[in-house]
Amino acid sequence: MGFTGSFYIKNGSLLRPLLASLLTVLFLGCQPPKKDDKPAQVSPFKGGSNLSEKAITCESKIRTLMTSKSISFENVEELSAQVSFANASLQHQAKAEYSLTQTKENTKSVAVEYITQSQDHRQSLEYELSLNSKDSKDPMNVTLKYALNTSTTASELEQQYLVNENCALRKSQTSFRTIKKKDHLNYTYSKANYYVGGESDNNSENFSIPDGAKLDAFLEDDESVTSLDNSYSYSDGIGLMRARIIETSQVQKKKFGLDLNFFLTKASLGSATFNLDIEIGVDEQAGVKYSLAVGQETWTVPQTIWQQQALGSSKELTQSVAVKLPEKYFSLNNTIELSGKKLPAYDHFGAYWVKSNQTTTAEGMKSVTLTEKAIPTISGTTTAADLVSNSTIQTELPAIQKAAQAILAKEPTNREAQAQLILKYLSENYIYDMSMVENNVVRPLTTEEALSRGKGVCQHYAVIFTAIARAMKIPTRIVVGFHLSEDSAGGHAWNEFEIRKGVWQVVEPQGKTLESTNTRFYLPLIRGAFLEDKDLKQTDWIMKYLGADYSITMPTMH
């Protein structure tokens, strides 16, 4: 999650931060192994407006709690002062703003934000009720945020709760983020996360903005939209980003049965490696605002309209990869058709799939027939990055060295046998942590952190596999993308391992044998460099993920 601050636009209108929601893509769908050694798929949450009667009743109940400010922050010992301060804000009389987020006309979340402002500070308290990931057994989640902005500090306390089918809330994680102004150019960013089970992590870094620029978290509320021309925002997932105005105009937009006359602004938020174009519209008379980015619309609307928009309404829930194949299709077939606005461009995609019959429609939609590569091997040279030991892939850890030396003693030269022994080590010493997925606390870990837990999800298996292999001086990398089944796709991480000089093998680190890796179940998007070094910014993965709005079907006849 990134700390983005807030962009203030014409007459104090607020663009709710889009970036934070776009950064929640890190493998909440990591899949556990099944008995047949193929990574399993958690049953997807069945949506449309197909919420169960219990879920619909629960949604209504939680909305009432949100509008009455009856959900408060649970205490976290390390943040007791911040939690008490935030809970005190529940008593404040504040202006309420009601918003909802839609993707392809499907209502994905509803939120209410309470805002109070004085000459020297701005406070906001926000409740958001969202449909949960399809990989979760809990249909919804609630996020509670308290933000305080002063002339020298911008801070945000966030607490996430999972909502089960019985409408009971359970806390999954708490985050506290601050940006402190050292002087007009230099700032310190800090973030601390506290997870269920007592685990935590934190980081702090300094950054600077150009002379004469402003940081959005410290903009005055009454500044006009043109202040964005020299404004910057900071995200821990991306770093410093500049906001620019592209153009402004008037536009008519029919929505919610209303004819709306928007003052329209198009802005760009970006860095050297990341760029997000945002459309912002304001109709002051109707009391309606919206922002649009990567197909996601966030609307601020009057309460009466807000109450009429149910979660999951209008269309079937979407996901980044929509899989529509007959039952048991993969057990009999190794060919699929992939469609999307842009197709995967991973460097070694050809090691997984053979492409044929590629077409492009007049509307720009592309499709290609993919046939599984019978032997999932890759030809290519090794780079220094494939052998590096760093603060995440920690090859010098005693436990890693012990495992590596034990394997080398048994198999000093045969890399295929060595890979098999690494898989054996993982299957005997590491277990899948379903609770990380269920509690919505999946996150990158170092090798030492993963080993000390003794359990983890797909990315942690891949990190340990990489550390042991590199400790044996065998080039290895992590790949991220999607694991496929007949009806869904889940985020996944796995390995590529140099089986002999210049030839790489695709390896499922949760599998018990190399033969258990069938490439028809894998759709690679990018090398997982940010899992090999968890301090790296995540921009490459985010941009690939945002473009991964794919459909997978049976091949059509050509």
Coordinates of C-alpha atoms in Angstrom, one line a residue:
M1 CA 0.0 0.0 0.0
G2 CA 1.3 3.5 -0.8
F3 CA 0.9 6.7 1.2
T4 CA -0.4 9.1 -1.4
G5 CA -1.7 12.1 0.6
S6 CA -4.6 13.8 -1.1
F7 CA -5.0 16.0 -4.2
Y8 CA -7.2 19.0 -3.6
I9 CA -8.9 20.4 -6.7
K10 CA -11.3 23.2 -7.6
N11 CA -13.1 24.7 -4.5
G12 CA -11.7 22.1 -2.1
S13 CA -13.0 19.1 -3.9
L14 CA -11.1 15.9 -3.0
L15 CA -9.7 13.2 -5.3
R16 CA -9.8 10.1 -3.2
P17 CA -6.4 8.4 -3.6
L18 CA -6.5 5.9 -6.4
L19 CA -3.0 4.7 -6.0
A20 CA -3.5 2.9 -2.7
S21 CA -6.2 0.7 -4.2
L22 CA -4.0 -0.1 -7.2
L23 CA -1.2 -1.3 -5.0
T24 CA -3.2 -4.1 -3.5
V25 CA -2.1 -6.6 -6.1
L26 CA 0.6 -8.5 -4.3
F27 CA -0.4 -12.1 -4.4
L28 CA -3.5 -12.3 -2.2
G29 CA -4.2 -15.4 -4.4
C30 CA -0.9 -17.3 -3.7
Q31 CA -2.0 -20.9 -4.0
P32 CA -1.3 -23.9 -1.8
P33 CA -0.1 -27.3 -3.2
K34 CA -2.6 -30.1 -3.7
K35 CA -1.9 -33.8 -3.2
D36 CA -1.3 -34.1 -7.0
D37 CA 1.5 -31.4 -6.6
K38 CA -0.4 -28.8 -8.7
P39 CA -1.0 -25.5 -6.9
A40 CA -4.6 -25.5 -5.9
Q41 CA -7.1 -22.7 -6.6
V42 CA -9.1 -21.3 -3.8
S43 CA -12.8 -21.2 -4.8
P44 CA -13.5 -17.8 -6.2
F45 CA -16.1 -15.6 -4.5
K46 CA -19.1 -15.8 -6.7
G47 CA -20.4 -12.4 -7.4
G48 CA -22.4 -10.3 -9.8
S49 CA -25.0 -8.8 -7.8
N50 CA -25.2 -12.4 -6.6
L51 CA -24.5 -11.5 -3.0
S52 CA -26.2 -14.0 -0.7
E53 CA -29.2 -12.8 1.3
K54 CA -27.0 -12.9 4.4
A55 CA -24.3 -10.7 2.7
I56 CA -26.9 -8.2 1.5
T57 CA -28.3 -8.0 5.1
C58 CA -24.7 -7.6 6.4
E59 CA -23.9 -4.9 3.9
S60 CA -26.9 -2.9 5.1
K61 CA -25.9 -3.4 8.7
I62 CA -22.3 -2.3 8.1
R63 CA -23.5 0.8 6.2
T64 CA -25.6 1.8 9.2
L65 CA -22.5 1.4 11.4
M66 CA -20.5 3.5 9.0
T67 CA -23.0 6.4 8.9
S68 CA -23.3 6.4 12.7
K69 CA -19.6 6.1 13.2
S70 CA -20.1 3.1 15.3
I71 CA -17.0 1.2 14.2
S72 CA -13.9 2.3 16.1
F73 CA -10.2 1.4 15.9
E74 CA -9.1 -1.6 17.9
N75 CA -6.1 -1.0 20.2
V76 CA -2.6 -1.9 19.0
E77 CA -0.2 -1.7 21.9
E78 CA 2.6 -0.1 19.9
L79 CA 0.1 2.6 18.6
S80 CA -2.0 3.1 21.7
A81 CA -1.7 6.9 21.6
Q82 CA -2.5 7.1 17.9
V83 CA -5.5 4.8 18.2
S84 CA -6.9 6.8 21.2
F85 CA -6.5 10.0 19.2
A86 CA -8.2 8.6 16.2
N87 CA -11.1 7.2 18.2
A88 CA -11.6 10.6 19.8
S89 CA -12.3 11.9 16.3
L90 CA -15.5 9.8 16.2
Q91 CA -17.1 12.4 18.5
H92 CA -16.4 15.3 16.2
Q93 CA -19.2 17.0 14.2
A94 CA -17.9 16.7 10.6
K95 CA -18.9 17.1 7.0
A96 CA -19.8 13.7 5.5
E97 CA -18.9 12.8 1.9
Y98 CA -20.3 9.6 0.4
S99 CA -18.5 7.7 -2.4
L100 CA -18.5 4.5 -4.3
T101 CA -16.0 2.8 -6.7
Q102 CA -17.1 1.1 -9.9
T103 CA -15.3 -1.1 -12.4
K104 CA -17.1 -1.8 -15.7
E105 CA -20.3 -0.6 -14.0
N106 CA -19.9 -3.0 -11.1
T107 CA -20.0 -1.4 -7.7
K108 CA -16.8 -2.6 -5.9
S109 CA -16.8 -0.5 -2.8
V110 CA -18.8 2.1 -0.9
A111 CA -17.2 4.6 1.5
V112 CA -18.1 7.5 3.7
E113 CA -15.6 10.1 4.8
Y114 CA -16.0 12.6 7.6
I115 CA -13.9 15.8 7.3
T116 CA -13.1 18.6 9.8
Q117 CA -10.8 21.5 9.0
S118 CA -9.4 24.5 10.8
Q119 CA -6.7 27.0 10.0
D120 CA -3.8 24.8 11.1
H121 CA -4.9 21.2 10.4
R122 CA -7.3 18.9 8.5
Q123 CA -8.7 15.7 9.8
S124 CA -10.6 13.0 8.0
L125 CA -12.1 9.7 9.1
E126 CA -13.1 7.2 6.4
Y127 CA -15.0 3.9 6.4
E128 CA -14.8 1.8 3.3
L129 CA -16.8 -1.4 2.7
S130 CA -15.5 -3.5 -0.2
L131 CA -16.0 -6.8 -2.0
N132 CA -13.1 -9.0 -1.1
S133 CA -10.7 -10.8 -3.3
K134 CA -12.1 -13.8 -5.1
D135 CA -9.4 -15.9 -3.4
S136 CA -10.8 -15.0 0.1
K137 CA -13.4 -17.0 2.0
D138 CA -14.7 -13.8 3.5
P139 CA -17.1 -12.0 1.1
M140 CA -16.3 -8.4 2.3
N141 CA -13.8 -6.2 4.1
V142 CA -13.9 -3.0 6.0
T143 CA -11.1 -0.4 6.0
L144 CA -11.0 2.3 8.6
K145 CA -8.7 5.3 8.1
Y146 CA -7.9 8.3 10.1
A147 CA -5.7 11.0 8.6
L148 CA -4.3 14.2 10.2
N149 CA -2.6 16.9 8.1
T150 CA -0.8 19.8 9.6
S151 CA 1.8 22.3 8.3
T152 CA 4.6 20.0 9.3
T153 CA 3.2 16.4 9.4
A154 CA 0.9 14.2 7.4
S155 CA -0.1 11.0 9.2
E156 CA -2.5 8.2 8.5
L157 CA -3.7 5.3 10.7
E158 CA -5.4 2.5 8.8
Q159 CA -7.0 -0.7 10.1
Q160 CA -8.4 -3.5 7.9
Y161 CA -11.1 -5.9 9.0
L162 CA -12.4 -9.0 7.2
V163 CA -16.1 -9.6 7.2
N164 CA -17.3 -13.2 7.3
E165 CA -20.6 -14.6 6.1
N166 CA -22.1 -14.1 9.6
C167 CA -21.2 -10.4 9.4
A168 CA -18.6 -10.7 12.1
L169 CA -15.5 -8.4 11.8
R170 CA -12.0 -9.5 12.5
K171 CA -8.9 -7.3 12.3
S172 CA -6.3 -8.4 9.8
Q173 CA -3.7 -5.6 9.9
T174 CA -3.0 -2.1 11.1
S175 CA -0.7 0.4 9.4
F176 CA 0.6 3.8 10.5
R177 CA 2.2 6.1 8.0
T178 CA 3.7 9.6 8.4
I179 CA 5.5 12.2 6.3
K180 CA 7.3 14.8 8.3
K181 CA 8.6 18.0 6.9
K182 CA 12.2 18.7 7.8
D183 CA 12.3 21.9 5.8
H184 CA 10.6 23.2 2.6
L185 CA 12.5 20.6 0.4
N186 CA 13.3 17.6 2.6
Y187 CA 11.0 15.1 4.2
T188 CA 11.1 11.8 6.1
Y189 CA 8.6 9.0 5.3
S190 CA 7.9 6.3 7.9
K191 CA 5.6 3.3 7.8
A192 CA 4.9 0.6 10.4
N193 CA 2.6 -2.5 9.8
Y194 CA 1.2 -4.7 12.6
Y195 CA -0.3 -8.1 11.6
V196 CA -2.4 -10.6 13.3
G197 CA -0.3 -13.0 15.4
G198 CA 2.0 -10.3 16.6
E199 CA 4.2 -9.9 13.6
S200 CA 5.2 -6.4 12.4
D201 CA 7.6 -4.6 10.1
N202 CA 8.6 -1.0 9.5
N203 CA 10.7 1.2 7.4
S204 CA 11.8 4.8 7.1
E205 CA 13.4 6.8 4.3
N206 CA 14.3 10.4 3.4
F207 CA 13.3 12.1 0.2
S208 CA 13.5 15.6 -1.3
I209 CA 11.3 17.6 -3.7
P210 CA 12.6 20.1 -6.3
D211 CA 13.1 23.7 -5.2
G212 CA 9.8 25.7 -5.6
A213 CA 7.6 22.5 -5.7
K214 CA 5.0 21.4 -3.2
L215 CA 4.1 18.1 -1.6
D216 CA 0.4 17.3 -2.0
A217 CA 0.0 16.2 1.6
F218 CA 0.8 19.8 2.7
L219 CA -1.3 21.7 0.1
E220 CA -3.8 24.1 1.4
D221 CA -7.5 23.1 0.9
D222 CA -8.4 26.3 -0.9
E223 CA -5.7 26.2 -3.5
S224 CA -6.9 25.9 -7.1
V225 CA -6.4 23.0 -9.4
T226 CA -3.5 24.7 -11.1
S227 CA -1.4 24.2 -7.9
L228 CA -0.9 20.6 -9.2
D229 CA 1.4 21.8 -11.9
N230 CA 4.3 21.8 -9.5
S231 CA 3.0 19.4 -7.0
Y232 CA 4.5 16.0 -5.9
S233 CA 3.1 12.9 -4.2
Y234 CA 5.0 10.2 -2.4
S235 CA 4.2 6.4 -2.3
D236 CA 6.3 3.8 -0.6
G237 CA 5.5 1.4 -3.5
I238 CA 6.7 3.8 -6.2
G239 CA 8.6 6.8 -4.6
L240 CA 8.2 10.4 -5.6
M241 CA 5.7 11.2 -8.3
R242 CA 4.9 14.5 -10.0
A243 CA 1.3 15.6 -10.7
R244 CA 0.6 17.5 -13.9
I245 CA -2.5 19.1 -15.4
I246 CA -3.1 18.0 -18.9
E247 CA -6.2 20.0 -19.8
T248 CA -9.5 21.3 -18.5
S249 CA -12.8 21.6 -20.2
Q250 CA -16.6 21.3 -19.6
V251 CA -18.3 18.0 -20.3
Q252 CA -21.8 16.6 -20.0
K253 CA -22.1 13.1 -18.5
K254 CA -25.2 11.1 -17.8
K255 CA -25.0 9.0 -14.8
F256 CA -27.2 7.6 -12.0
G257 CA -30.2 8.9 -14.1
L258 CA -28.9 12.5 -13.9
D259 CA -27.6 14.9 -16.5
L260 CA -24.3 16.2 -15.0
N261 CA -22.3 19.2 -16.1
F262 CA -18.7 18.6 -15.1
F263 CA -15.8 20.9 -14.8
L264 CA -13.3 18.4 -16.1
T265 CA -9.6 18.1 -15.4
K266 CA -7.2 15.6 -16.7
A267 CA -4.1 15.0 -14.6
S268 CA -1.0 12.8 -14.9
L269 CA 0.6 11.3 -11.8
G270 CA 3.9 9.7 -12.5
S271 CA 7.6 9.0 -12.1
A272 CA 10.4 7.8 -14.4
T273 CA 8.9 4.3 -14.4
F274 CA 5.2 4.8 -13.6
N275 CA 2.5 7.0 -15.1
L276 CA -1.1 7.2 -14.2
D277 CA -3.5 9.4 -16.1
I278 CA -6.5 10.5 -14.0
E279 CA -9.7 12.2 -15.2
I280 CA -11.3 14.3 -12.5
G281 CA -14.8 15.8 -12.8
V282 CA -16.8 18.1 -10.5
D283 CA -20.4 19.2 -10.8
E284 CA -20.7 21.6 -7.8
Q285 CA -24.4 22.2 -8.3
A286 CA -25.4 18.5 -8.3
G287 CA -22.9 17.7 -5.5
V288 CA -21.2 15.0 -7.6
K289 CA -17.5 14.4 -8.2
Y290 CA -15.7 11.5 -9.9
S291 CA -12.2 10.4 -10.7
L292 CA -11.3 7.8 -13.4
A293 CA -8.1 5.8 -13.8
V294 CA -7.4 2.4 -15.4
G295 CA -11.1 1.8 -15.9
Q296 CA -11.9 2.4 -12.3
E297 CA -14.4 5.2 -11.4
T298 CA -14.6 6.6 -7.9
W299 CA -17.7 8.8 -7.4
T300 CA -18.6 11.2 -4.6
V301 CA -22.4 11.4 -4.7
P302 CA -25.3 12.6 -2.5
Q303 CA -26.3 10.2 0.3
T304 CA -29.6 9.2 -1.4
I305 CA -27.8 8.0 -4.5
W306 CA -25.1 6.3 -2.4
Q307 CA -27.7 4.3 -0.5
Q308 CA -29.2 3.0 -3.7
Q309 CA -25.9 1.6 -5.1
A310 CA -25.5 -1.9 -3.7
L311 CA -22.1 -3.8 -3.7
G312 CA -21.8 -6.0 -6.7
S313 CA -24.6 -4.4 -8.6
S314 CA -25.1 -4.2 -12.3
K315 CA -22.6 -6.6 -13.8
E316 CA -20.6 -9.8 -13.0
L317 CA -17.6 -9.2 -10.9
T318 CA -14.5 -8.8 -13.0
Q319 CA -11.0 -10.0 -12.3
S320 CA -7.7 -9.4 -14.1
V321 CA -7.9 -12.8 -15.8
A322 CA -11.3 -14.2 -16.6
V323 CA -11.1 -17.9 -17.3
K324 CA -14.0 -19.6 -19.0
L325 CA -13.2 -23.2 -19.8
P326 CA -15.2 -26.4 -19.5
E327 CA -14.8 -28.6 -16.4
K328 CA -11.6 -30.7 -16.4
Y329 CA -10.5 -29.0 -19.6
F330 CA -6.9 -28.8 -18.6
S331 CA -6.7 -32.6 -17.9
L332 CA -7.4 -33.3 -21.6
N333 CA -6.2 -30.2 -23.4
N334 CA -3.1 -28.1 -23.6
T335 CA -4.3 -25.2 -25.8
I336 CA -6.1 -22.0 -24.9
E337 CA -7.1 -18.8 -26.5
L338 CA -5.9 -15.6 -24.7
S339 CA -7.6 -12.2 -25.4
G340 CA -6.9 -8.7 -24.1
K341 CA -6.0 -5.1 -25.0
K342 CA -2.4 -6.1 -24.8
L343 CA -0.8 -9.5 -24.5
P344 CA 1.9 -10.6 -22.0
A345 CA 5.4 -9.5 -22.9
Y346 CA 7.5 -11.5 -20.4
D347 CA 11.0 -12.2 -21.9
H348 CA 10.7 -15.9 -21.6
F349 CA 7.0 -16.3 -22.3
G350 CA 7.9 -18.6 -25.2
A351 CA 9.3 -21.2 -22.8
Y352 CA 5.8 -21.7 -21.5
W353 CA 3.6 -21.3 -24.5
V354 CA 3.8 -21.5 -28.3
K355 CA 1.9 -18.7 -30.0
S356 CA -0.2 -19.0 -33.2
N357 CA -3.2 -17.4 -34.9
Q358 CA -2.6 -14.0 -33.5
T359 CA -5.2 -11.4 -34.5
T360 CA -6.2 -7.8 -33.7
T361 CA -9.8 -6.5 -34.0
A362 CA -10.8 -3.0 -35.3
E363 CA -11.4 -2.0 -31.7
G364 CA -7.8 -2.9 -30.8
M365 CA -8.5 -6.2 -28.9
K366 CA -5.8 -8.8 -29.5
S367 CA -6.2 -12.6 -29.3
V368 CA -3.7 -15.4 -29.7
T369 CA -3.8 -19.2 -29.5
L370 CA -1.4 -20.6 -26.9
T371 CA -0.2 -24.2 -26.9
E372 CA 1.7 -25.5 -23.9
K373 CA 5.4 -26.0 -24.5
A374 CA 6.0 -29.7 -24.0
I375 CA 9.3 -29.3 -22.2
P376 CA 9.3 -26.1 -20.1
T377 CA 12.9 -25.0 -20.7
I378 CA 14.4 -21.6 -21.5
S379 CA 17.5 -20.9 -23.5
G380 CA 19.4 -17.8 -22.3
T381 CA 22.4 -16.3 -20.7
T382 CA 23.0 -15.8 -17.0
T383 CA 23.3 -12.3 -15.5
A384 CA 24.8 -11.1 -12.2
A385 CA 21.3 -10.6 -10.9
D386 CA 20.6 -14.3 -11.1
L387 CA 23.3 -15.1 -8.5
V388 CA 23.1 -12.1 -6.2
S389 CA 22.9 -12.3 -2.4
N390 CA 21.3 -9.3 -0.7
S391 CA 19.1 -8.3 2.2
T392 CA 16.2 -10.4 0.9
I393 CA 17.8 -13.4 -0.8
Q394 CA 20.2 -14.1 2.1
T395 CA 22.5 -16.9 0.9
E396 CA 24.9 -16.6 3.8
L397 CA 22.3 -17.4 6.5
P398 CA 23.5 -20.5 8.5
A399 CA 20.3 -22.4 7.8
I400 CA 20.6 -21.7 4.0
Q401 CA 24.3 -22.7 4.0
K402 CA 23.6 -25.9 5.9
A403 CA 20.8 -26.9 3.5
A404 CA 23.0 -26.0 0.5
Q405 CA 26.0 -27.9 1.7
A406 CA 23.9 -31.0 2.6
I407 CA 22.6 -31.1 -1.0
L408 CA 26.0 -30.6 -2.5
A409 CA 27.3 -33.5 -0.4
K410 CA 24.6 -35.8 -1.9
E411 CA 24.7 -34.4 -5.4
P412 CA 27.8 -32.3 -6.2
T413 CA 27.2 -31.8 -9.9
N414 CA 23.8 -32.9 -11.2
R415 CA 21.6 -29.8 -11.1
E416 CA 18.4 -31.7 -11.9
A417 CA 19.0 -33.8 -8.8
Q418 CA 20.0 -30.7 -6.8
A419 CA 16.7 -29.0 -7.7
Q420 CA 14.8 -32.1 -6.7
L421 CA 16.6 -32.0 -3.3
I422 CA 15.7 -28.3 -2.8
L423 CA 12.1 -29.3 -3.4
K424 CA 12.4 -32.1 -0.9
Y425 CA 13.9 -29.7 1.7
L426 CA 10.9 -27.3 1.2
S427 CA 8.3 -30.1 1.4
E428 CA 9.8 -31.4 4.7
N429 CA 10.6 -28.1 6.4
Y430 CA 8.1 -25.5 5.2
I431 CA 4.3 -25.5 5.2
Y432 CA 1.7 -23.5 3.4
D433 CA 0.2 -20.7 5.6
M434 CA -3.4 -20.4 4.6
S435 CA -4.0 -18.0 7.4
M436 CA -1.9 -15.3 5.6
V437 CA -4.4 -15.4 2.8
E438 CA -7.5 -15.7 5.0
N439 CA -6.3 -12.7 7.1
N440 CA -5.3 -10.6 4.1
V441 CA -1.7 -10.2 5.4
V442 CA 0.3 -11.6 2.5
R443 CA 3.5 -9.5 2.0
P444 CA 7.1 -9.9 0.8
L445 CA 9.5 -11.4 3.4
T446 CA 13.3 -11.8 3.5
T447 CA 14.7 -15.3 3.5
E448 CA 15.3 -15.1 7.3
E449 CA 11.8 -13.8 8.0
A450 CA 10.3 -16.6 5.9
L451 CA 12.4 -19.3 7.5
S452 CA 11.8 -18.1 11.0
R453 CA 8.0 -18.3 10.4
G454 CA 8.3 -21.9 9.2
K455 CA 5.4 -21.3 6.9
G456 CA 4.4 -19.0 4.1
V457 CA 2.7 -18.7 0.7
C458 CA 3.9 -19.0 -2.9
Q459 CA 6.3 -16.1 -2.9
H460 CA 8.0 -17.2 0.3
Y461 CA 8.6 -20.8 -1.1
A462 CA 10.1 -19.1 -4.2
V463 CA 12.4 -16.9 -2.0
I464 CA 13.8 -19.8 0.0
F465 CA 14.2 -21.9 -3.2
T466 CA 16.2 -19.0 -4.7
A467 CA 18.4 -18.5 -1.7
I468 CA 19.4 -22.2 -1.5
A469 CA 20.0 -22.4 -5.2
R470 CA 22.1 -19.3 -5.3
A471 CA 24.0 -20.5 -2.2
M472 CA 25.0 -23.4 -4.4
K473 CA 26.1 -20.9 -7.1
I474 CA 23.2 -22.0 -9.4
P475 CA 21.5 -19.1 -11.2
T476 CA 17.9 -18.8 -10.2
R477 CA 15.1 -16.2 -10.5
I478 CA 11.6 -15.6 -9.3
V479 CA 8.7 -15.1 -11.8
V480 CA 5.3 -13.7 -11.0
G481 CA 2.0 -14.0 -12.9
F482 CA -1.2 -16.0 -12.7
H483 CA -1.9 -19.7 -12.0
L484 CA -4.8 -21.0 -14.1
S485 CA -7.6 -23.4 -13.5
E486 CA -10.8 -24.0 -15.6
D487 CA -12.7 -21.2 -14.0
S488 CA -10.3 -18.8 -12.3
A489 CA -6.8 -17.3 -12.1
G490 CA -4.9 -16.5 -8.9
G491 CA -1.8 -14.4 -8.4
H492 CA 1.2 -16.7 -8.1
A493 CA 5.1 -16.8 -7.9
W494 CA 7.4 -19.6 -8.9
N495 CA 11.0 -20.1 -10.0
E496 CA 13.2 -20.5 -13.1
F497 CA 16.4 -22.5 -12.4
E498 CA 19.5 -23.0 -14.6
I499 CA 19.4 -26.7 -15.0
R500 CA 22.5 -26.7 -17.2
K501 CA 24.6 -24.0 -18.7
G502 CA 22.4 -21.8 -20.8
V503 CA 19.3 -23.9 -20.3
W504 CA 16.7 -22.9 -17.6
Q505 CA 13.9 -25.1 -16.1
V506 CA 10.5 -23.8 -14.9
V507 CA 10.1 -25.0 -11.3
E508 CA 7.1 -24.9 -9.0
P509 CA 8.7 -24.5 -5.5
Q510 CA 5.6 -25.9 -3.8
G511 CA 5.8 -29.1 -5.9
K512 CA 7.5 -32.3 -4.8
T513 CA 9.0 -33.1 -8.2
L514 CA 10.2 -31.2 -11.2
E515 CA 7.8 -33.2 -13.3
S516 CA 4.8 -31.7 -11.4
T517 CA 5.4 -28.4 -13.2
N518 CA 2.9 -28.3 -16.1
T519 CA 3.3 -25.0 -17.9
R520 CA -0.4 -25.0 -19.1
F521 CA -1.2 -23.8 -15.5
Y522 CA 1.1 -20.8 -15.6
L523 CA 0.7 -17.3 -17.2
P524 CA 3.9 -15.4 -16.6
L525 CA 3.9 -11.6 -16.5
I526 CA 7.2 -10.4 -15.2
R527 CA 10.4 -11.3 -13.3
G528 CA 9.7 -10.8 -9.6
A529 CA 12.6 -8.5 -9.0
F530 CA 10.7 -6.9 -6.1
L531 CA 10.4 -10.3 -4.4
E532 CA 14.2 -10.9 -4.9
D533 CA 14.7 -7.5 -3.2
K534 CA 11.7 -6.4 -1.2
D535 CA 13.0 -2.9 -0.9
L536 CA 12.7 -2.3 -4.6
K537 CA 9.9 -0.2 -5.9
Q538 CA 7.0 -2.2 -7.5
T539 CA 6.4 -0.2 -10.6
D540 CA 7.1 -2.8 -13.3
W541 CA 4.8 -5.4 -11.6
I542 CA 2.0 -2.8 -11.1
M543 CA 2.1 -1.7 -14.7
K544 CA 2.0 -5.3 -16.0
Y545 CA -0.8 -6.2 -13.6
L546 CA -2.9 -3.1 -14.6
G547 CA -2.6 -4.2 -18.2
A548 CA -3.6 -7.8 -17.5
D549 CA -7.3 -7.6 -18.1
Y550 CA -7.3 -11.0 -20.0
S551 CA -9.9 -13.5 -21.1
I552 CA -9.1 -17.2 -21.5
T553 CA -11.4 -19.4 -23.5
M554 CA -11.3 -22.5 -25.7
P555 CA -9.5 -21.9 -29.0
T556 CA -11.7 -20.8 -31.9
M557 CA -11.4 -22.4 -35.3
H558 CA -9.2 -20.4 -37.8

